[in-house]
Amino acid sequence: MLTPPIGIELSQPFQSLDLAPRRAVLAAVSGGSDSIALLTLLKGHLDRHAPAIRLVAATVDHALRAESASEAAQVARFCATIGVEHLTLRWTGDKPATGLSAAARDARHRLLAEAAEREGSDLVLTGHTADDQAETVIMRRARSADGDAWYGLAGMAPATLFDGRFWFARPLIAARRQALRSYLVARGTGWIDDPTNADQRHERARVRRRLAAPDGEVLVAEALSIASAGAAAREDIGRRVASLVAAYADSPAQGLLRLRPEILADADQEGVIQAFRVLLAVAGGAAHLPDHARAATLLARLAGEGASRRVLSRALVDRRRTGIFILRESRNLPDPAIAPEGGIWDGRYRLVRAEAAPRFARTGANGAPDSLERLAAGGQPAPPRGWSAVPIPAPWARFLPSFDVAAARAVAALIGAPEIPGPPFREHIESKA
């Protein structure tokens, strides 16, 4: 399992990182205690074990508070005192009136990924801690659905692949914040306290105050136990989905997926439901898996009917004698000629320079109905001259948690998407050996 054990020593987390193939690594440093501890611990590790790897600290200035620019400058001065290169990345332009947190998260990842690329790296380290993990699980638990509550309760993954190329790793996800602060105090190192962390208008701040109560440690321990069990369950279901996709799915035409009817009788029915949800999201270009209960109901109908046609999560499901076909429904498709150069179209394709685009290879035997092939063909983009559309596994187009790598790799192979790189952990490399 990729999730590191709770209670890990502060000196150990970086030993599991696979840094050997990298010339540089980027550390996201806001100036808070967690990220300052990340930076100092990481620098010590690199100085001892990998002195040839450049360490670059990057502070994202979201420009949402008057103090943010001076705080970034304060981080830059600290980096200069310990001999670490520093970058300030500013989020410019208009800010949305709604969905600000999500927009800031996306901008932060984009800016850090762009900086990593400029520095010749595909790895960004962040200072998320076990306390952050507990808060995340508690918030998700409060609004999770019954059908697959465990899916979100895995919490934050040890690493997340952004835009298919950049790993954002959380080496301190098992460390407690107080242990990091004690470490900094012992070194005589200060940090910046962000006032938004105590602003009770924010859900996380309210949860953080709840965890500071006398019974808070009990709640933290419970949340971390839930996260550990959820991570194990999520990795397990991902491996089962990968096996089912490899055994029962093919792609007879671009944008058209097919499941062999035998999948309906497979003994792993929970895995079948999850694989079906994944393929619905992939075919429909959806950022999230469709509702568990609705997908299970649709599968049951498919098992009990002959010819049948249904729509779920923007995906058309057509049951024929030769298989269960899944493709993008024809409603609400974006203009095929309006595809952003270098961007994502309809959640299903990323535009790349033509010379870098792989060619689609039909998998499985022929036999797809002509009508479905025509429908699938009508749901394809028309890239600008010099660009090509490359398939991407839609639910993980932007963010792929390391929990889900096995499932995502199976789907990528199915649709002809680029190969997904392995998470940046030695234990992952060894498990593949």
Tab-separated table of C-alpha atoms in Angstrom, residues 6-428:
chain	number	residue	atom	x	y	z
A	6	ILE	CA	0.830	6.815	11.049
A	7	GLY	CA	3.390	7.928	13.618
A	8	ILE	CA	6.367	7.774	11.255
A	9	GLU	CA	9.607	9.430	12.419
A	10	LEU	CA	10.237	12.865	10.934
A	11	SER	CA	13.586	11.727	9.550
A	12	GLN	CA	12.070	8.863	7.548
A	13	PRO	CA	9.387	10.166	5.123
A	14	PHE	CA	11.783	11.308	2.408
A	15	GLN	CA	13.544	7.947	2.233
A	16	SER	CA	10.560	6.447	0.414
A	17	LEU	CA	10.695	9.087	-2.322
A	18	ASP	CA	12.213	8.006	-5.616
A	19	LEU	CA	14.468	11.009	-6.297
A	20	ALA	CA	17.159	9.251	-8.313
A	21	PRO	CA	15.870	10.063	-11.819
A	22	ARG	CA	15.233	13.737	-11.025
A	23	ARG	CA	17.584	16.695	-11.433
A	24	ALA	CA	15.468	19.004	-9.294
A	25	VAL	CA	12.561	18.923	-6.866
A	26	LEU	CA	10.151	21.728	-6.051
A	27	ALA	CA	8.891	22.322	-2.503
A	28	ALA	CA	5.663	24.295	-2.094
A	29	VAL	CA	6.292	26.660	0.830
A	30	SER	CA	3.559	28.980	2.056
A	31	GLY	CA	5.477	30.025	5.159
A	32	GLY	CA	3.274	28.096	7.586
A	33	SER	CA	4.787	25.671	10.058
A	34	ASP	CA	4.041	22.592	7.969
A	35	SER	CA	5.698	23.842	4.789
A	36	ILE	CA	8.674	25.376	6.607
A	37	ALA	CA	9.244	22.033	8.325
A	38	LEU	CA	8.929	20.298	4.956
A	39	LEU	CA	11.569	22.560	3.457
A	40	THR	CA	14.105	22.223	6.272
A	41	LEU	CA	13.664	18.453	6.592
A	42	LEU	CA	13.888	17.994	2.839
A	43	LYS	CA	17.016	20.121	2.581
A	44	GLY	CA	18.685	18.055	5.288
A	45	HIS	CA	17.749	14.841	3.489
A	46	LEU	CA	19.059	16.038	0.128
A	47	ASP	CA	22.270	17.396	1.653
A	48	ARG	CA	22.951	13.978	3.148
A	49	HIS	CA	21.687	11.603	0.490
A	50	ALA	CA	21.292	13.415	-2.854
A	51	PRO	CA	23.401	16.594	-2.961
A	52	ALA	CA	23.306	16.706	-6.768
A	53	ILE	CA	19.542	17.304	-6.805
A	54	ARG	CA	18.567	20.973	-6.861
A	55	LEU	CA	16.017	22.039	-4.274
A	56	VAL	CA	13.779	24.923	-5.280
A	57	ALA	CA	11.185	26.439	-2.948
A	58	ALA	CA	8.100	28.057	-4.482
A	59	THR	CA	5.544	30.276	-2.771
A	60	VAL	CA	2.201	30.858	-4.453
A	61	ASP	CA	0.888	34.354	-3.811
A	62	HIS	CA	-2.856	34.057	-4.434
A	63	ALA	CA	-3.206	37.843	-4.083
A	64	LEU	CA	-6.314	37.353	-1.964
A	65	ARG	CA	-4.992	39.098	1.164
A	66	ALA	CA	-3.093	42.349	1.536
A	67	GLU	CA	-0.323	40.583	3.453
A	68	SER	CA	0.322	37.827	0.897
A	69	ALA	CA	3.087	39.609	-1.023
A	70	SER	CA	5.042	40.479	2.127
A	71	GLU	CA	4.623	36.911	3.409
A	72	ALA	CA	6.066	35.546	0.149
A	73	ALA	CA	8.997	37.951	0.547
A	74	GLN	CA	9.490	36.724	4.120
A	75	VAL	CA	9.687	33.124	2.847
A	76	ALA	CA	12.204	34.228	0.212
A	77	ARG	CA	14.410	35.761	2.926
A	78	PHE	CA	14.257	32.579	4.984
A	79	CYS	CA	15.230	30.501	1.959
A	80	ALA	CA	18.213	32.772	1.360
A	81	THR	CA	19.448	32.174	4.925
A	82	ILE	CA	19.475	28.380	4.430
A	83	GLY	CA	20.810	28.451	0.873
A	84	VAL	CA	17.697	27.379	-1.041
A	85	GLU	CA	16.555	28.906	-4.319
A	86	HIS	CA	13.148	30.566	-4.071
A	87	LEU	CA	10.412	31.490	-6.533
A	88	THR	CA	7.316	33.611	-5.943
A	89	LEU	CA	4.420	32.571	-8.175
A	90	ARG	CA	1.598	35.109	-8.315
A	91	TRP	CA	-1.981	34.270	-9.264
A	92	THR	CA	-2.905	37.191	-11.471
A	93	GLY	CA	-6.121	38.164	-13.212
A	94	ASP	CA	-9.708	38.360	-12.060
A	95	LYS	CA	-10.816	36.061	-9.263
A	96	PRO	CA	-14.171	34.269	-9.459
A	97	ALA	CA	-17.075	35.472	-7.335
A	98	THR	CA	-18.063	31.875	-6.550
A	99	GLY	CA	-16.023	28.698	-6.230
A	100	LEU	CA	-12.989	30.670	-5.111
A	101	SER	CA	-11.404	27.823	-3.133
A	102	ALA	CA	-11.566	25.421	-6.082
A	103	ALA	CA	-10.253	28.063	-8.469
A	104	ALA	CA	-7.375	28.881	-6.107
A	105	ARG	CA	-6.518	25.184	-5.790
A	106	ASP	CA	-6.442	24.779	-9.566
A	107	ALA	CA	-4.368	27.938	-10.021
A	108	ARG	CA	-1.943	26.820	-7.309
A	109	HIS	CA	-1.397	23.442	-8.960
A	110	ARG	CA	-1.018	25.019	-12.390
A	111	LEU	CA	1.532	27.593	-11.208
A	112	LEU	CA	3.565	25.012	-9.289
A	113	ALA	CA	3.500	22.562	-12.211
A	114	GLU	CA	4.655	25.250	-14.623
A	115	ALA	CA	7.458	26.202	-12.258
A	116	ALA	CA	8.502	22.560	-11.860
A	117	GLU	CA	8.633	22.164	-15.631
A	118	ARG	CA	10.817	25.250	-15.970
A	119	GLU	CA	13.159	23.795	-13.352
A	120	GLY	CA	13.330	20.464	-15.192
A	121	SER	CA	11.290	18.503	-12.666
A	122	ASP	CA	8.016	16.583	-12.521
A	123	LEU	CA	7.856	16.455	-8.712
A	124	VAL	CA	6.347	18.971	-6.297
A	125	LEU	CA	6.352	18.275	-2.552
A	126	THR	CA	3.744	19.747	-0.228
A	127	GLY	CA	3.582	19.929	3.565
A	128	HIS	CA	0.222	18.286	4.226
A	129	THR	CA	0.172	16.545	7.605
A	130	ALA	CA	-1.837	13.912	9.477
A	131	ASP	CA	-3.826	16.772	10.991
A	132	ASP	CA	-4.803	17.944	7.494
A	133	GLN	CA	-5.736	14.351	6.676
A	134	ALA	CA	-7.970	14.052	9.742
A	135	GLU	CA	-9.693	17.340	8.921
A	136	THR	CA	-10.276	16.218	5.336
A	137	VAL	CA	-11.795	12.894	6.385
A	138	ILE	CA	-14.083	14.535	8.929
A	139	MET	CA	-15.344	17.034	6.351
A	140	ARG	CA	-15.919	14.350	3.729
A	141	ARG	CA	-17.595	12.059	6.217
A	142	ALA	CA	-20.125	14.757	7.023
A	143	ARG	CA	-21.326	14.844	3.415
A	144	SER	CA	-20.500	11.399	2.013
A	145	ALA	CA	-23.059	9.246	0.173
A	146	ASP	CA	-23.945	5.832	1.517
A	147	GLY	CA	-23.243	3.888	-1.675
A	148	ASP	CA	-19.490	4.295	-1.630
A	149	ALA	CA	-18.676	6.468	1.368
A	150	TRP	CA	-15.305	4.747	1.733
A	151	TYR	CA	-14.205	6.113	-1.673
A	152	GLY	CA	-13.811	9.673	-0.418
A	153	LEU	CA	-12.938	8.685	3.135
A	154	ALA	CA	-9.550	7.476	1.945
A	155	GLY	CA	-8.676	11.143	2.366
A	156	MET	CA	-5.691	12.686	0.600
A	157	ALA	CA	-3.477	10.281	-1.312
A	158	PRO	CA	0.272	10.153	-0.616
A	159	ALA	CA	0.703	11.609	-4.114
A	160	THR	CA	-1.531	13.035	-6.843
A	161	LEU	CA	-0.711	13.246	-10.543
A	162	PHE	CA	-1.653	16.632	-11.987
A	163	ASP	CA	-2.427	17.052	-15.701
A	164	GLY	CA	-1.003	13.613	-16.423
A	165	ARG	CA	2.621	14.710	-15.910
A	166	PHE	CA	3.393	16.239	-12.515
A	167	TRP	CA	3.388	14.394	-9.211
A	168	PHE	CA	2.385	16.358	-6.108
A	169	ALA	CA	3.659	14.247	-3.198
A	170	ARG	CA	2.866	14.590	0.512
A	171	PRO	CA	5.788	13.013	2.395
A	172	LEU	CA	4.611	14.374	5.773
A	173	ILE	CA	1.044	13.062	5.509
A	174	ALA	CA	1.696	10.748	8.489
A	175	ALA	CA	3.384	13.403	10.669
A	176	ARG	CA	1.525	15.394	13.317
A	177	ARG	CA	1.612	19.162	13.114
A	178	GLN	CA	2.686	19.566	16.720
A	179	ALA	CA	5.688	17.304	16.133
A	180	LEU	CA	6.723	19.510	13.204
A	181	ARG	CA	6.308	22.651	15.271
A	182	SER	CA	8.322	21.188	18.104
A	183	TYR	CA	11.052	20.392	15.595
A	184	LEU	CA	11.047	23.997	14.343
A	185	VAL	CA	11.043	25.449	17.845
A	186	ALA	CA	14.044	23.282	18.751
A	187	ARG	CA	15.846	24.715	15.728
A	188	GLY	CA	14.845	28.273	16.573
A	189	THR	CA	12.896	28.531	13.319
A	190	GLY	CA	9.705	30.553	13.151
A	191	TRP	CA	6.754	30.426	10.767
A	192	ILE	CA	3.813	32.485	9.524
A	193	ASP	CA	0.315	31.920	10.923
A	194	ASP	CA	-2.260	32.434	8.167
A	195	PRO	CA	-5.307	34.158	9.730
A	196	THR	CA	-7.669	32.322	7.359
A	197	ASN	CA	-6.801	29.099	9.193
A	198	ALA	CA	-8.735	30.434	12.188
A	199	ASP	CA	-11.535	32.119	10.230
A	200	GLN	CA	-14.687	30.312	11.342
A	201	ARG	CA	-16.440	31.146	8.081
A	202	HIS	CA	-14.386	28.317	6.553
A	203	GLU	CA	-15.364	24.703	7.165
A	204	ARG	CA	-11.807	23.516	7.717
A	205	ALA	CA	-11.216	26.193	10.345
A	206	ARG	CA	-14.341	25.064	12.193
A	207	VAL	CA	-13.188	21.439	12.077
A	208	ARG	CA	-9.726	22.471	13.266
A	209	ARG	CA	-11.211	24.226	16.279
A	210	ARG	CA	-13.294	21.116	17.023
A	211	LEU	CA	-10.139	18.980	16.988
A	212	ALA	CA	-8.471	21.356	19.431
A	213	ALA	CA	-11.132	20.497	22.045
A	214	PRO	CA	-10.326	18.063	24.919
A	215	ASP	CA	-11.658	15.075	22.968
A	216	GLY	CA	-9.971	16.170	19.754
A	217	GLU	CA	-7.238	13.542	19.864
A	218	VAL	CA	-9.838	10.788	19.937
A	219	LEU	CA	-11.467	12.276	16.837
A	220	VAL	CA	-8.110	12.571	15.086
A	221	ALA	CA	-7.221	8.947	15.808
A	222	GLU	CA	-10.624	7.808	14.542
A	223	ALA	CA	-10.337	9.874	11.358
A	224	LEU	CA	-6.840	8.595	10.602
A	225	SER	CA	-7.986	5.017	11.136
A	226	ILE	CA	-10.841	5.610	8.699
A	227	ALA	CA	-8.415	7.104	6.173
A	228	SER	CA	-6.070	4.141	6.433
A	229	ALA	CA	-8.888	1.635	5.919
A	230	GLY	CA	-10.335	3.729	3.098
A	231	ALA	CA	-6.989	3.943	1.322
A	232	ALA	CA	-6.552	0.171	1.479
A	233	ALA	CA	-10.092	-0.395	0.185
A	234	ARG	CA	-9.655	2.132	-2.603
A	235	GLU	CA	-6.363	0.654	-3.797
A	236	ASP	CA	-7.916	-2.814	-3.667
A	237	ILE	CA	-10.964	-1.834	-5.729
A	238	GLY	CA	-8.653	-0.073	-8.192
A	239	ARG	CA	-6.687	-3.249	-8.784
A	240	ARG	CA	-9.921	-5.212	-9.229
A	241	VAL	CA	-11.220	-2.637	-11.715
A	242	ALA	CA	-7.967	-2.922	-13.670
A	243	SER	CA	-8.344	-6.710	-13.872
A	244	LEU	CA	-11.980	-6.482	-14.970
A	245	VAL	CA	-11.253	-3.876	-17.628
A	246	ALA	CA	-8.403	-5.977	-19.000
A	247	ALA	CA	-10.588	-9.106	-19.030
A	248	TYR	CA	-13.862	-7.761	-20.408
A	249	ALA	CA	-13.413	-4.386	-22.142
A	250	ASP	CA	-12.218	-3.295	-25.551
A	251	SER	CA	-12.505	-0.260	-27.816
A	252	PRO	CA	-13.755	-1.128	-31.317
A	253	ALA	CA	-13.666	2.509	-32.493
A	254	GLN	CA	-12.404	5.876	-31.317
A	255	GLY	CA	-14.701	7.055	-28.536
A	256	LEU	CA	-16.567	3.740	-28.344
A	257	LEU	CA	-16.111	1.258	-25.490
A	258	ARG	CA	-17.502	-2.254	-25.262
A	259	LEU	CA	-17.980	-4.643	-22.353
A	260	ARG	CA	-18.414	-8.334	-23.029
A	261	PRO	CA	-21.785	-9.516	-21.607
A	262	GLU	CA	-19.951	-12.099	-19.489
A	263	ILE	CA	-18.926	-9.326	-17.102
A	264	LEU	CA	-22.474	-9.295	-15.743
A	265	ALA	CA	-21.932	-12.783	-14.318
A	266	ASP	CA	-18.497	-12.136	-12.809
A	267	ALA	CA	-18.292	-13.081	-9.141
A	268	ASP	CA	-16.839	-9.696	-8.149
A	269	GLN	CA	-20.051	-7.703	-8.497
A	270	GLU	CA	-18.827	-4.735	-6.469
A	271	GLY	CA	-15.775	-4.556	-8.727
A	272	VAL	CA	-18.054	-4.800	-11.779
A	273	ILE	CA	-20.141	-1.856	-10.569
A	274	GLN	CA	-17.002	0.194	-9.949
A	275	ALA	CA	-15.534	-0.696	-13.367
A	276	PHE	CA	-18.844	0.257	-14.988
A	277	ARG	CA	-18.836	3.614	-13.186
A	278	VAL	CA	-15.271	4.292	-14.303
A	279	LEU	CA	-16.057	3.492	-17.945
A	280	LEU	CA	-19.197	5.631	-17.845
A	281	ALA	CA	-17.132	8.581	-16.618
A	282	VAL	CA	-14.427	7.928	-19.217
A	283	ALA	CA	-16.906	7.701	-22.098
A	284	GLY	CA	-18.942	10.663	-20.890
A	285	GLY	CA	-16.000	12.909	-20.099
A	286	ALA	CA	-17.193	13.310	-16.505
A	287	ALA	CA	-14.845	14.580	-13.798
A	288	HIS	CA	-16.550	12.416	-11.165
A	289	LEU	CA	-17.822	8.855	-11.143
A	290	PRO	CA	-21.604	8.531	-11.547
A	291	ASP	CA	-23.763	7.797	-8.530
A	292	HIS	CA	-23.129	4.288	-7.176
A	293	ALA	CA	-26.804	3.377	-6.702
A	294	ARG	CA	-27.836	4.577	-10.168
A	295	ALA	CA	-24.971	2.710	-11.828
A	296	ALA	CA	-25.840	-0.477	-9.923
A	297	THR	CA	-29.504	-0.166	-10.939
A	298	LEU	CA	-28.567	0.328	-14.581
A	299	LEU	CA	-26.298	-2.719	-14.515
A	300	ALA	CA	-29.104	-4.818	-13.051
A	301	ARG	CA	-31.397	-3.705	-15.859
A	302	LEU	CA	-28.781	-4.557	-18.454
A	303	ALA	CA	-28.459	-8.026	-16.961
A	304	GLY	CA	-32.206	-8.602	-17.183
A	305	GLU	CA	-32.999	-7.130	-20.606
A	306	GLY	CA	-32.121	-7.809	-24.215
A	307	ALA	CA	-31.600	-4.730	-26.362
A	308	SER	CA	-31.571	-1.708	-24.070
A	309	ARG	CA	-30.450	1.906	-24.281
A	310	ARG	CA	-29.915	4.226	-21.323
A	311	VAL	CA	-28.000	7.452	-20.523
A	312	LEU	CA	-26.057	8.085	-17.319
A	313	SER	CA	-23.385	10.654	-16.553
A	314	ARG	CA	-23.332	11.958	-20.167
A	315	ALA	CA	-22.660	8.427	-21.430
A	316	LEU	CA	-24.971	6.446	-23.696
A	317	VAL	CA	-25.156	2.751	-22.768
A	318	ASP	CA	-26.453	0.480	-25.527
A	319	ARG	CA	-26.906	-3.232	-24.831
A	320	ARG	CA	-26.572	-5.411	-27.949
A	321	ARG	CA	-26.072	-9.109	-28.526
A	322	THR	CA	-22.353	-8.501	-29.146
A	323	GLY	CA	-21.773	-6.483	-25.989
A	324	ILE	CA	-22.581	-3.497	-23.823
A	325	PHE	CA	-21.454	-0.401	-25.749
A	326	ILE	CA	-20.636	2.857	-23.971
A	327	LEU	CA	-20.049	6.207	-25.697
A	328	ARG	CA	-20.607	9.928	-25.246
A	329	GLU	CA	-24.238	10.929	-25.709
A	330	SER	CA	-24.752	13.378	-28.569
A	331	ARG	CA	-26.467	16.084	-26.489
A	332	ASN	CA	-24.596	19.107	-25.138
A	333	LEU	CA	-21.368	18.373	-26.981
A	334	PRO	CA	-19.033	21.358	-27.299
A	335	ASP	CA	-18.362	22.685	-30.767
A	336	PRO	CA	-15.869	20.211	-32.288
A	337	ALA	CA	-14.016	23.097	-33.943
A	338	ILE	CA	-13.589	25.027	-30.691
A	339	ALA	CA	-10.895	23.140	-28.883
A	340	PRO	CA	-8.312	24.992	-26.794
A	341	GLU	CA	-4.762	24.491	-28.013
A	342	GLY	CA	-2.969	22.577	-25.296
A	343	GLY	CA	-6.169	22.289	-23.264
A	344	ILE	CA	-8.874	19.720	-22.581
A	345	TRP	CA	-11.927	19.225	-24.797
A	346	ASP	CA	-15.149	17.800	-23.322
A	347	GLY	CA	-13.198	16.189	-20.475
A	348	ARG	CA	-12.112	13.390	-22.848
A	349	TYR	CA	-9.269	14.710	-24.985
A	350	ARG	CA	-6.179	16.804	-24.463
A	351	LEU	CA	-4.865	18.734	-27.442
A	352	VAL	CA	-1.164	18.245	-28.167
A	353	ARG	CA	1.134	19.104	-31.027
A	354	ALA	CA	0.469	16.693	-33.856
A	355	GLU	CA	3.977	15.240	-33.852
A	356	ALA	CA	3.525	14.140	-30.210
A	357	ALA	CA	0.140	12.471	-30.675
A	358	PRO	CA	-0.171	8.671	-30.577
A	359	ARG	CA	-2.458	7.031	-33.134
A	360	PHE	CA	-5.626	5.261	-32.026
A	361	ALA	CA	-5.397	1.466	-32.201
A	362	ARG	CA	-8.604	-0.524	-32.284
A	363	THR	CA	-8.684	-3.217	-29.586
A	364	GLY	CA	-10.710	-6.403	-29.574
A	365	ALA	CA	-12.615	-7.999	-32.430
A	366	ASN	CA	-14.750	-6.034	-34.869
A	367	GLY	CA	-18.504	-6.218	-34.648
A	368	ALA	CA	-19.578	-2.834	-33.342
A	369	PRO	CA	-22.820	-1.690	-34.982
A	370	ASP	CA	-22.256	0.900	-37.707
A	371	SER	CA	-24.810	3.197	-36.084
A	372	LEU	CA	-22.803	3.316	-32.871
A	373	GLU	CA	-19.536	3.873	-34.701
A	374	ARG	CA	-21.142	6.837	-36.474
A	375	LEU	CA	-22.446	8.226	-33.192
A	376	ALA	CA	-18.994	7.885	-31.638
A	377	ALA	CA	-17.385	9.574	-34.636
A	378	GLY	CA	-19.773	12.505	-34.243
A	379	GLY	CA	-18.551	13.039	-30.708
A	380	GLN	CA	-14.923	13.726	-31.640
A	381	PRO	CA	-13.164	17.116	-31.645
A	382	ALA	CA	-11.749	18.831	-34.719
A	383	PRO	CA	-8.363	20.145	-33.544
A	384	PRO	CA	-6.755	23.204	-35.117
A	385	ARG	CA	-4.156	22.625	-37.809
A	386	GLY	CA	-0.954	21.194	-36.327
A	387	TRP	CA	-2.702	19.813	-33.244
A	388	SER	CA	-4.133	16.396	-32.402
A	389	ALA	CA	-6.606	15.184	-29.804
A	390	VAL	CA	-5.214	12.581	-27.415
A	391	PRO	CA	-7.644	10.555	-25.244
A	392	ILE	CA	-7.426	10.990	-21.489
A	393	PRO	CA	-9.121	9.029	-18.664
A	394	ALA	CA	-11.785	11.649	-17.895
A	395	PRO	CA	-12.266	11.265	-14.130
A	396	TRP	CA	-8.513	11.703	-13.694
A	397	ALA	CA	-7.881	14.272	-16.429
A	398	ARG	CA	-6.660	16.861	-13.933
A	399	PHE	CA	-6.087	15.009	-10.663
A	400	LEU	CA	-5.168	11.331	-10.327
A	401	PRO	CA	-4.725	10.176	-6.695
A	402	SER	CA	-2.103	7.465	-6.349
A	403	PHE	CA	-4.851	5.222	-4.915
A	404	ASP	CA	-6.327	4.963	-8.413
A	405	VAL	CA	-3.231	4.419	-10.555
A	406	ALA	CA	-3.956	0.764	-11.357
A	407	ALA	CA	-7.470	1.508	-12.614
A	408	ALA	CA	-6.332	4.591	-14.513
A	409	ARG	CA	-3.537	2.686	-16.240
A	410	ALA	CA	-5.948	-0.030	-17.383
A	411	VAL	CA	-8.333	2.565	-18.782
A	412	ALA	CA	-5.500	4.506	-20.431
A	413	ALA	CA	-4.405	1.353	-22.248
A	414	LEU	CA	-8.011	0.719	-23.297
A	415	ILE	CA	-8.600	4.139	-24.876
A	416	GLY	CA	-5.108	4.719	-26.259
A	417	ALA	CA	-4.148	7.423	-23.766
A	418	PRO	CA	-0.499	8.153	-22.928
A	419	GLU	CA	1.064	5.849	-20.355
A	420	ILE	CA	0.573	7.008	-16.786
A	421	PRO	CA	3.819	7.404	-14.828
A	422	GLY	CA	4.210	5.548	-11.560
A	423	PRO	CA	3.987	7.387	-8.229
A	424	PRO	CA	7.318	8.782	-6.994
A	425	PHE	CA	7.857	6.210	-4.257
A	426	ARG	CA	10.515	3.530	-3.965
A	427	GLU	CA	7.994	1.041	-2.597
A	428	HIS	CA	5.942	1.511	-5.770
